[in-house]
């Protein structure tokens, strides 16, 4: 016998469905009580329960919607969707269609339809037109579940609109938000959780769901405000989230975000307090340790920074199991609802090779040469174990290009007095770039950055920039070898390496507007010009040591053509003139240069510009070491002659 559309299900069916729903819920609650910790058993049980509730819901939906069965139907739908989230460990967009289907069946039972409405419009229609008292609690619970899905999709406006409707349905005259308060949090907190009925048990209480929604909403809005640069608002929201309902893992993440926010506000000590709190809550929250190292660097506390990086490297090497999130028996959890790019960036786990590199880099920058050498060699050993496995390739990595790291290693070895090792390391860069540089490289001095849609032109510009990098690395390899041979007292071998460096740089032909070559150059070109300058100065110094003063003078003159204001090149030029017994010229140039460049004495390293770390040791070696004695010699010469250099 066919059942009339809209009529109630047979009492036997309704009782059987209710009994099956209660049995499934009881089984889950028994599992909750017996297995409090996370594990595969809970995951298997969640999948089993999901399948059970789905099958039950399929059977219910096989019959037309009817008002007497809707409270049970909506409760089964609520439990089914909770298990869909718990079993997949994410709020899957497609699963939210079940909520829409449930709302349409509510309207169907009431003799209305809403197929053409959006989800927001559908909720509005249901909450405004369906007044049956027995449906209010199930609809409110389903609304909270809808809010969870929208929260995972960052649809905060939709959530606020839904909870305004839910609040008006409860108490039309109640105002939920006072001036200055966060509207969404006020709406969520003001929402009255419907009481759970014994005949319609839930697998996760709506009270828990409300607390999770409040915590996740505060956390998510804090991240959005942090990204927008509204740090004070972000700080307040993170503090709200920290007092909410979440696992230790998420709480540690919130404290880490608080630390990052405080750092952005210029409060490094407060930032450190939050980051330390994150580690106290969850010692496996390694991003907090990484951020702490950055704060110590900002404070100039190098010892503390290096200690933090060393602890981070040690922790990463232990390969600890992933920290547990909330108990898997909480099917919807805060961590499933807050998953944004900025959070992923803030909580990014550094690779061990990155941390090892940072240790090496910071030691070299701080002059801890022996430690720097040890860390750099450890890093190169990591590369030997497998490049793809040891080096992160994403844009957020702290690692520079590998040839630059090798050149930094050479720089550290030189400063440690291990000149032969430095020469050997540089040979690796030279040999690997040999076939990558074109015979002639014509580049505009101020080559623009290719736009994403530049097509062929953009690719050509990128290729030219890449060729400039190869040329810089190869030339820098020869430059370091030249300085290393010079330190070994092998001037002729040093001159050979400096000459090879200069020979390679002849491949580069610059063309442009004709303005001064040192002004606003393309960064890659500026580095190449600095390498050319350092190589000319280095070779000139070796010519001076060999008594080949005229050749030295030419190199220093070429150096000043590249960088007219370079004090080291100017000082060496004066010294070369002096050694050639051209003392009047030396005195005239000395007075002219240091009158137009007051305060210059040949000791300045970088002339206010930022150059790659691998060039720092070369900049130091190129400094003129005899400024005071040369100045005294010229002063004495001027005092004993009647010649006026200004005439």
XYZ file of C-alpha atoms in Angstrom:
647
model
C 0.000 0.000 0.000
C 1.463 3.353 -1.072
C 1.991 6.026 1.571
C 0.470 9.482 0.946
C 3.095 12.233 0.302
C 3.724 14.263 3.457
C 2.172 11.700 5.735
C 3.997 10.491 8.832
C 6.153 7.391 8.637
C 4.721 4.234 10.116
C 5.201 4.199 13.915
C 7.239 1.025 13.581
C 9.674 2.716 11.133
C 10.040 5.774 13.331
C 10.744 3.693 16.410
C 13.226 1.501 14.539
C 15.078 4.534 13.193
C 15.165 6.158 16.629
C 16.458 2.938 18.198
C 19.160 2.593 15.544
C 20.221 6.231 16.023
C 20.425 5.737 19.792
C 22.429 2.526 19.359
C 24.962 4.207 17.053
C 25.327 7.144 19.440
C 25.680 4.853 22.455
C 28.386 2.865 20.717
C 30.319 6.057 19.996
C 29.966 7.294 23.569
C 31.202 3.947 24.844
C 34.226 4.264 22.568
C 34.778 7.804 23.904
C 34.785 6.560 27.497
C 37.087 3.596 26.849
C 39.613 5.266 24.525
C 40.336 8.827 25.570
C 43.568 9.174 23.592
C 43.928 9.604 19.842
C 44.695 6.652 17.639
C 43.792 4.562 14.644
C 41.035 2.787 16.567
C 39.155 6.071 16.979
C 39.564 6.864 13.286
C 38.235 3.438 12.295
C 35.335 3.812 14.683
C 34.518 7.266 13.272
C 34.444 5.890 9.723
C 32.261 2.999 10.854
C 29.814 5.334 12.584
C 29.790 7.676 9.594
C 28.767 4.813 7.333
C 26.100 3.728 9.836
C 24.521 7.182 10.085
C 24.736 7.686 6.315
C 22.872 4.441 5.720
C 20.225 5.397 8.264
C 19.837 8.843 6.699
C 19.569 7.290 3.227
C 16.671 5.170 4.389
C 14.925 8.129 6.031
C 15.352 10.242 2.907
C 13.929 7.427 0.847
C 10.490 8.480 2.112
C 8.774 11.860 1.682
C 9.480 14.444 4.379
C 6.943 14.592 7.196
C 6.781 16.830 10.280
C 6.647 14.008 12.874
C 9.916 12.484 11.622
C 11.835 15.764 11.084
C 13.296 16.099 14.630
C 14.816 12.611 14.315
C 15.829 13.202 10.687
C 17.626 16.483 11.466
C 19.367 14.891 14.454
C 20.559 11.959 12.318
C 21.739 14.495 9.711
C 23.617 16.446 12.421
C 25.358 13.298 13.702
C 26.079 12.069 10.175
C 27.766 15.349 9.200
C 29.798 15.374 12.411
C 31.177 11.948 11.515
C 31.829 13.089 7.944
C 34.115 15.770 9.381
C 35.712 13.500 11.989
C 36.414 10.676 9.546
C 37.955 12.948 6.888
C 39.713 15.300 9.366
C 38.436 18.302 7.429
C 35.272 20.272 6.765
C 34.566 19.043 3.234
C 32.567 21.535 1.182
C 30.542 18.843 -0.579
C 29.302 17.408 2.701
C 27.605 20.727 3.538
C 25.124 19.965 0.751
C 23.544 17.597 3.264
C 22.497 20.640 5.315
C 20.867 22.197 2.268
C 19.039 18.956 1.522
C 17.806 18.821 5.121
C 16.454 22.401 4.916
C 14.668 21.654 1.661
C 12.984 18.656 3.296
C 11.863 20.884 6.175
C 10.216 23.218 3.664
C 8.759 20.245 1.778
C 7.101 18.946 4.956
C 5.595 22.405 5.496
C 4.300 22.592 1.931
C 6.878 25.114 0.698
C 9.889 24.948 -1.621
C 13.237 26.712 -1.974
C 15.234 24.958 -4.696
C 16.245 28.227 -6.376
C 17.422 29.918 -3.184
C 21.034 30.315 -2.053
C 21.990 28.623 1.201
C 21.790 31.939 3.093
C 18.330 32.660 1.620
C 17.222 29.116 2.393
C 18.158 29.526 6.067
C 16.296 32.825 6.189
C 13.155 31.284 4.706
C 13.237 28.254 7.019
C 13.827 30.227 10.232
C 11.201 32.829 9.389
C 8.469 30.512 8.096
C 8.897 27.282 10.093
C 7.446 27.892 13.536
C 6.892 24.316 14.768
C 8.291 24.261 18.300
C 9.655 20.704 18.028
C 11.857 21.767 15.068
C 13.546 24.759 16.722
C 16.215 22.821 18.644
C 17.205 20.555 15.698
C 17.346 23.561 13.365
C 19.500 25.532 15.812
C 21.926 22.603 16.076
C 22.056 22.317 12.296
C 22.675 26.084 12.138
C 25.698 25.714 14.394
C 27.003 23.000 12.092
C 26.439 25.257 9.077
C 28.454 27.941 10.876
C 31.337 25.490 11.264
C 31.437 24.890 7.506
C 31.250 28.591 6.750
C 33.969 29.276 9.309
C 36.251 26.776 7.578
C 35.587 28.720 4.349
C 36.175 32.107 6.123
C 32.601 33.207 5.339
C 32.267 35.277 8.497
C 29.530 37.548 7.129
C 27.317 34.546 6.362
C 27.811 33.245 9.921
C 26.895 36.620 11.451
C 23.732 36.769 9.314
C 22.727 33.233 10.320
C 23.184 33.879 14.044
C 21.212 37.098 13.814
C 18.364 34.986 12.468
C 18.829 32.371 15.198
C 18.894 35.066 17.908
C 15.783 36.768 16.513
C 14.011 33.424 16.427
C 14.713 33.066 20.161
C 14.120 36.661 21.261
C 13.212 39.189 18.534
C 13.894 42.204 20.741
C 17.323 41.232 22.069
C 20.406 43.231 21.042
C 23.477 41.011 20.944
C 26.324 43.437 20.324
C 27.321 46.544 22.246
C 29.439 49.286 20.720
C 33.119 48.376 20.491
C 32.500 44.632 20.729
C 33.226 42.101 18.028
C 29.833 41.457 16.448
C 30.416 37.850 15.415
C 31.770 36.820 18.820
C 28.901 38.645 20.536
C 26.358 36.814 18.384
C 27.972 33.432 19.035
C 28.198 33.980 22.784
C 24.620 35.250 22.982
C 23.227 32.217 21.159
C 21.348 29.926 23.553
C 22.269 26.311 23.020
C 19.157 24.134 22.762
C 18.859 21.430 25.414
C 19.704 17.890 24.341
C 16.791 15.462 24.397
C 17.312 11.956 25.747
C 15.342 10.495 22.852
C 17.558 12.320 20.297
C 21.141 11.825 21.545
C 24.058 13.671 19.931
C 27.570 12.371 19.234
C 29.064 15.782 20.085
C 27.194 18.206 22.273
C 26.073 21.509 20.804
C 27.581 23.240 23.858
C 31.004 21.942 22.838
C 30.332 23.018 19.260
C 29.433 26.537 20.407
C 32.668 26.863 22.406
C 34.693 25.619 19.450
C 32.949 28.098 17.136
C 33.752 30.978 19.516
C 37.401 29.972 19.795
C 37.840 29.381 16.069
C 36.059 32.634 15.143
C 38.342 34.648 17.450
C 41.432 32.845 16.136
C 40.472 33.275 12.482
C 39.581 36.961 12.857
C 42.844 37.519 14.727
C 44.748 36.066 11.783
C 42.843 38.271 9.357
C 43.569 41.389 11.410
C 47.230 40.398 11.707
C 47.463 40.024 7.939
C 45.791 43.414 7.494
C 48.287 45.050 9.872
C 45.736 45.822 12.597
C 47.962 44.460 15.321
C 46.137 45.793 18.404
C 42.840 44.258 17.241
C 44.602 41.025 16.313
C 46.212 40.858 19.753
C 42.838 41.245 21.471
C 41.283 38.503 19.320
C 44.184 36.100 19.911
C 43.874 36.675 23.652
C 40.156 35.873 23.364
C 40.983 32.671 21.477
C 43.635 31.684 24.046
C 40.949 31.629 26.718
C 38.666 29.435 24.637
C 38.090 25.723 24.101
C 40.889 24.026 22.176
C 43.666 21.455 22.388
C 47.138 22.184 23.738
C 48.433 22.031 20.201
C 46.091 24.816 19.040
C 46.686 26.826 22.216
C 50.428 26.750 21.495
C 49.693 27.955 17.960
C 47.610 30.828 19.335
C 50.432 31.849 21.694
C 52.829 31.705 18.742
C 50.550 34.091 16.833
C 50.410 36.338 19.907
C 54.197 36.395 19.913
C 54.356 37.301 16.213
C 51.762 40.018 16.750
C 53.663 41.513 19.690
C 56.857 41.459 17.649
C 55.136 43.386 14.859
C 53.977 45.912 17.462
C 57.571 46.532 18.489
C 57.275 44.650 21.790
C 60.002 41.988 21.557
C 60.044 41.139 25.274
C 56.277 40.570 25.275
C 56.709 38.492 22.119
C 59.271 36.294 23.875
C 56.904 35.752 26.816
C 54.162 34.514 24.474
C 56.565 32.299 22.504
C 57.950 30.758 25.691
C 54.379 30.141 26.831
C 53.700 28.357 23.531
C 56.623 26.007 24.178
C 55.480 25.405 27.754
C 52.028 24.402 26.504
C 53.363 22.201 23.682
C 57.099 21.561 23.536
C 56.667 20.293 19.973
C 55.508 23.718 18.739
C 58.824 24.259 16.971
C 57.687 27.330 14.972
C 57.596 29.174 18.322
C 61.286 28.364 18.786
C 62.016 29.590 15.271
C 60.190 32.879 15.909
C 61.991 33.260 19.255
C 65.320 33.055 17.434
C 64.153 35.861 15.121
C 63.161 38.023 18.115
C 66.536 37.454 19.784
C 68.191 38.523 16.549
C 66.105 41.690 16.532
C 67.238 42.372 20.119
C 70.876 41.781 19.186
C 71.128 38.875 21.645
C 73.249 36.649 19.425
C 74.056 34.049 22.071
C 70.370 33.491 22.820
C 69.548 33.436 19.103
C 72.177 30.799 18.361
C 71.054 28.759 21.363
C 67.452 28.822 20.090
C 68.557 27.770 16.603
C 70.712 24.971 18.034
C 67.762 23.678 20.098
C 65.543 23.874 17.017
C 68.024 21.893 14.929
C 68.358 19.277 17.665
C 64.572 18.947 18.003
C 64.121 18.600 14.240
C 66.774 15.899 14.176
C 64.921 13.782 16.741
C 61.977 13.315 14.341
C 59.417 13.393 17.130
C 55.921 12.124 16.301
C 53.416 14.785 15.374
C 51.830 16.404 18.386
C 48.297 15.293 19.090
C 45.469 17.663 18.351
C 42.219 17.463 20.279
C 40.897 14.026 21.106
C 39.516 12.447 17.918
C 36.322 11.867 19.869
C 35.687 15.594 19.360
C 34.607 15.276 15.771
C 34.646 19.013 15.027
C 37.749 20.672 16.416
C 39.220 24.166 16.263
C 42.139 23.070 14.087
C 39.743 21.795 11.418
C 38.048 25.191 11.116
C 41.087 27.495 11.017
C 43.328 26.746 8.079
C 44.564 29.855 6.263
C 47.702 30.725 4.261
C 48.910 33.200 6.896
C 48.595 30.586 9.648
C 50.465 28.053 7.511
C 53.179 30.687 6.984
C 53.455 31.555 10.690
C 53.539 27.890 11.708
C 55.819 26.743 8.928
C 58.249 24.093 10.147
C 61.780 24.821 9.040
C 63.750 22.027 7.462
C 66.879 20.904 9.349
C 69.057 22.079 6.463
C 67.563 25.588 6.734
C 68.298 25.776 10.459
C 71.824 24.481 9.946
C 72.338 27.170 7.314
C 70.971 29.889 9.623
C 73.414 28.764 12.320
C 76.282 28.974 9.845
C 75.183 32.328 8.458
C 74.692 33.980 11.848
C 78.026 32.681 13.147
C 79.795 34.059 10.072
C 78.032 37.416 10.386
C 78.960 37.593 14.069
C 82.605 36.739 13.453
C 82.440 33.264 15.036
C 84.468 31.851 12.195
C 85.337 28.437 13.647
C 81.680 27.706 14.446
C 80.624 29.029 11.043
C 83.021 26.671 9.270
C 81.716 23.696 11.245
C 78.079 24.523 10.452
C 78.744 25.214 6.776
C 80.580 21.907 6.368
C 77.722 20.124 8.171
C 75.300 21.759 5.761
C 77.326 20.614 2.735
C 77.357 17.111 4.236
C 73.544 17.256 4.377
C 73.549 18.077 0.672
C 75.684 15.030 -0.026
C 72.944 12.870 1.519
C 70.480 13.932 -1.155
C 69.645 17.368 -2.519
C 65.896 16.901 -2.955
C 65.458 15.455 0.524
C 67.586 18.019 2.360
C 66.807 21.353 0.724
C 63.298 22.881 0.756
C 62.500 24.300 -2.669
C 59.576 26.609 -1.815
C 59.840 30.409 -1.899
C 59.513 30.741 1.883
C 62.815 28.965 2.507
C 65.571 30.876 4.316
C 68.169 29.279 2.067
C 69.841 31.251 -0.715
C 70.873 29.512 -3.926
C 73.271 26.639 -3.273
C 76.262 28.212 -5.127
C 75.966 31.201 -2.793
C 76.073 28.906 0.225
C 79.207 27.240 -1.155
C 80.827 30.642 -1.689
C 79.913 31.608 1.895
C 81.599 28.391 2.988
C 84.723 29.448 1.096
C 84.581 32.846 2.781
C 84.368 31.207 6.223
C 87.268 28.862 5.395
C 89.400 31.809 4.267
C 88.711 33.706 7.475
C 89.609 30.571 9.442
C 92.965 30.393 7.641
C 92.048 27.227 5.694
C 93.037 28.677 2.336
C 93.569 25.438 0.415
C 90.146 24.196 1.497
C 88.620 27.485 0.351
C 90.291 27.099 -3.056
C 88.924 23.553 -3.390
C 85.391 24.586 -2.422
C 85.399 27.420 -4.971
C 86.463 25.012 -7.695
C 83.126 23.232 -7.220
C 81.220 26.409 -8.121
C 83.537 27.245 -11.021
C 83.301 23.798 -12.571
C 79.511 23.573 -12.275
C 78.883 26.979 -13.894
C 81.386 26.594 -16.743
C 78.881 25.594 -19.417
C 76.008 27.744 -18.196
C 77.275 31.205 -19.175
C 76.991 32.481 -22.769
C 80.130 33.769 -24.492
C 78.672 37.253 -24.619
C 75.955 38.611 -22.343
C 74.413 41.926 -23.404
C 72.305 43.330 -20.590
C 70.588 46.644 -19.996
C 71.905 48.182 -16.776
C 68.398 48.723 -15.414
C 66.694 45.591 -16.710
C 63.153 45.566 -15.365
C 61.442 42.737 -13.509
C 59.390 40.566 -15.881
C 55.657 40.738 -15.272
C 53.688 37.469 -14.916
C 52.015 37.988 -18.286
C 55.118 39.102 -20.160
C 55.298 35.869 -22.158
C 58.390 35.413 -24.318
C 59.881 38.769 -23.322
C 59.490 37.896 -19.647
C 61.175 34.533 -20.134
C 64.112 36.162 -21.955
C 64.544 38.694 -19.154
C 64.463 35.900 -16.564
C 67.052 33.928 -18.532
C 69.344 36.963 -18.667
C 69.033 37.462 -14.911
C 69.826 33.791 -14.374
C 72.900 34.093 -16.611
C 74.000 37.105 -14.548
C 73.761 34.954 -11.405
C 75.868 32.192 -12.977
C 78.458 34.751 -14.047
C 78.548 36.327 -10.576
C 79.055 32.957 -8.864
C 81.820 31.853 -11.238
C 83.614 35.212 -11.011
C 83.260 35.203 -7.209
C 84.804 31.716 -7.156
C 87.894 33.026 -8.949
C 87.882 36.114 -6.710
C 87.987 34.000 -3.543
C 90.699 31.789 -5.012
C 92.736 34.895 -5.796
C 92.502 36.157 -2.213
C 93.272 32.679 -0.834
C 96.414 32.336 -2.976
C 97.419 35.846 -1.890
C 97.150 34.813 1.766
C 99.322 31.785 1.000
C 101.978 34.156 -0.340
C 101.569 32.921 -3.922
C 101.233 36.286 -5.644
C 101.615 34.956 -9.210
C 98.916 32.329 -8.697
C 96.714 34.980 -7.096
C 97.210 37.286 -10.107
C 96.205 34.418 -12.408
C 92.940 33.857 -10.525
C 92.125 37.575 -10.353
C 92.806 37.821 -14.095
C 90.487 34.883 -14.815
C 87.812 36.606 -12.792
C 88.243 39.792 -14.820
C 88.341 37.795 -18.039
C 85.006 36.171 -17.249
C 83.499 39.563 -16.465
C 84.442 40.764 -19.952
C 81.595 38.562 -21.205
C 79.199 41.120 -19.776
C 78.349 44.056 -22.043
C 76.200 46.727 -20.444
C 74.102 49.218 -22.331
C 71.672 51.770 -20.988
C 70.928 55.435 -20.475
C 74.541 56.451 -20.004
C 74.184 57.724 -16.436
C 76.807 56.924 -13.830
C 77.270 53.126 -13.708
C 77.084 52.969 -9.916
C 73.693 54.676 -9.645
C 70.527 52.577 -9.396
C 71.939 49.572 -11.168
C 70.201 46.257 -11.508
C 71.168 44.364 -8.297
C 72.855 41.521 -10.220
C 74.868 44.029 -12.255
C 75.847 45.915 -9.098
C 77.210 42.699 -7.568
C 79.210 42.005 -10.733
C 80.626 45.531 -10.657
C 81.664 45.047 -7.036
C 83.369 41.744 -7.913
C 85.209 43.508 -10.755
C 86.323 46.259 -8.360
C 87.525 43.788 -5.712
C 89.377 41.736 -8.299
C 91.175 44.792 -9.712
C 92.119 45.961 -6.209
C 93.272 42.444 -5.297
C 95.392 42.072 -8.420
C 96.818 45.567 -7.970
C 97.839 44.680 -4.413
C 99.707 41.633 -5.707
C 101.442 43.734 -8.370
C 102.555 46.092 -5.598
C 103.955 43.147 -3.596
C 105.898 42.024 -6.670
C 107.232 45.543 -7.311
C 105.239 45.874 -10.548
C 104.032 49.326 -9.600
C 102.944 50.547 -13.049
C 100.658 47.549 -13.544
C 99.325 48.076 -10.036
C 98.627 51.744 -10.822
C 96.619 50.781 -13.913
C 94.455 48.372 -11.910
C 93.743 50.996 -9.272
C 92.856 53.541 -11.943
C 90.442 51.053 -13.541
C 88.992 50.418 -10.074
C 88.198 54.096 -9.624
C 86.539 54.213 -13.043
C 84.147 51.516 -11.802
C 83.638 53.113 -8.380
C 84.942 56.705 -8.306
C 84.291 57.117 -4.598
C 85.911 53.891 -3.381
C 88.327 54.853 -0.559
C 90.385 51.632 -0.705
C 91.054 51.969 -4.443
C 91.916 55.662 -3.974
C 94.315 54.877 -1.111
C 96.052 52.133 -3.093
C 96.331 54.454 -6.112
C 98.046 57.061 -3.920
C 100.380 54.367 -2.568
C 101.242 53.202 -6.114
C 102.046 56.768 -7.171
C 104.145 57.166 -4.056
C 106.108 53.995 -4.791
C 106.675 55.216 -8.366
C 108.215 58.348 -6.816
C 105.428 60.468 -8.257
C 104.986 62.098 -4.901
C 103.532 65.379 -6.109
C 100.771 63.540 -7.970
C 100.217 61.304 -4.957
C 99.883 64.270 -2.602
C 97.622 66.156 -5.001
C 95.323 63.189 -5.527
C 95.272 62.397 -1.809
C 94.243 65.940 -0.870
C 91.721 66.197 -3.696
C 90.061 62.842 -2.973
C 89.810 63.146 0.780
C 88.628 66.743 0.550
C 85.696 65.711 -1.689
C 85.124 62.520 0.365
C 85.579 63.678 3.978
C 85.950 60.930 6.537
C 87.140 58.363 3.975
C 90.336 56.567 4.954
C 90.239 53.363 2.947
C 88.636 51.468 5.816
C 85.000 51.418 4.810
C 83.817 47.989 3.667
C 80.532 48.193 1.838
C 80.127 51.923 1.130
C 76.601 51.814 2.555
C 75.385 49.161 0.131
C 74.200 45.666 0.867
C 76.189 42.932 -0.858
C 76.010 39.130 -0.652
C 77.489 37.635 2.499
C 80.048 35.719 0.440
C 81.669 39.042 -0.570
C 82.101 40.402 2.966
C 85.495 38.758 3.567
C 86.741 40.086 0.204
C 85.560 43.582 1.133
C 87.531 43.329 4.373
C 90.664 42.104 2.615
C 90.466 44.946 0.080
C 90.550 47.601 2.784
C 93.689 49.723 2.794
C 95.641 48.865 5.978
C 98.174 51.721 6.003
C 95.968 54.806 5.971
C 97.579 56.541 8.951
C 101.182 55.924 7.882
C 100.440 57.007 4.290
C 98.722 60.146 5.547
C 101.708 60.969 7.765
C 104.135 60.461 4.853
C 102.139 62.828 2.662
C 101.804 65.375 5.473
C 105.560 65.258 6.082
C 106.212 65.618 2.347
C 103.947 68.649 2.101
C 105.565 70.190 5.162
C 109.076 69.902 3.686
C 108.242 71.277 0.225
C 107.022 74.644 -0.869
C 104.728 73.081 -3.483
C 101.067 73.987 -3.116
C 98.918 71.055 -4.291
C 95.855 73.283 -4.652
C 97.498 75.505 -7.238
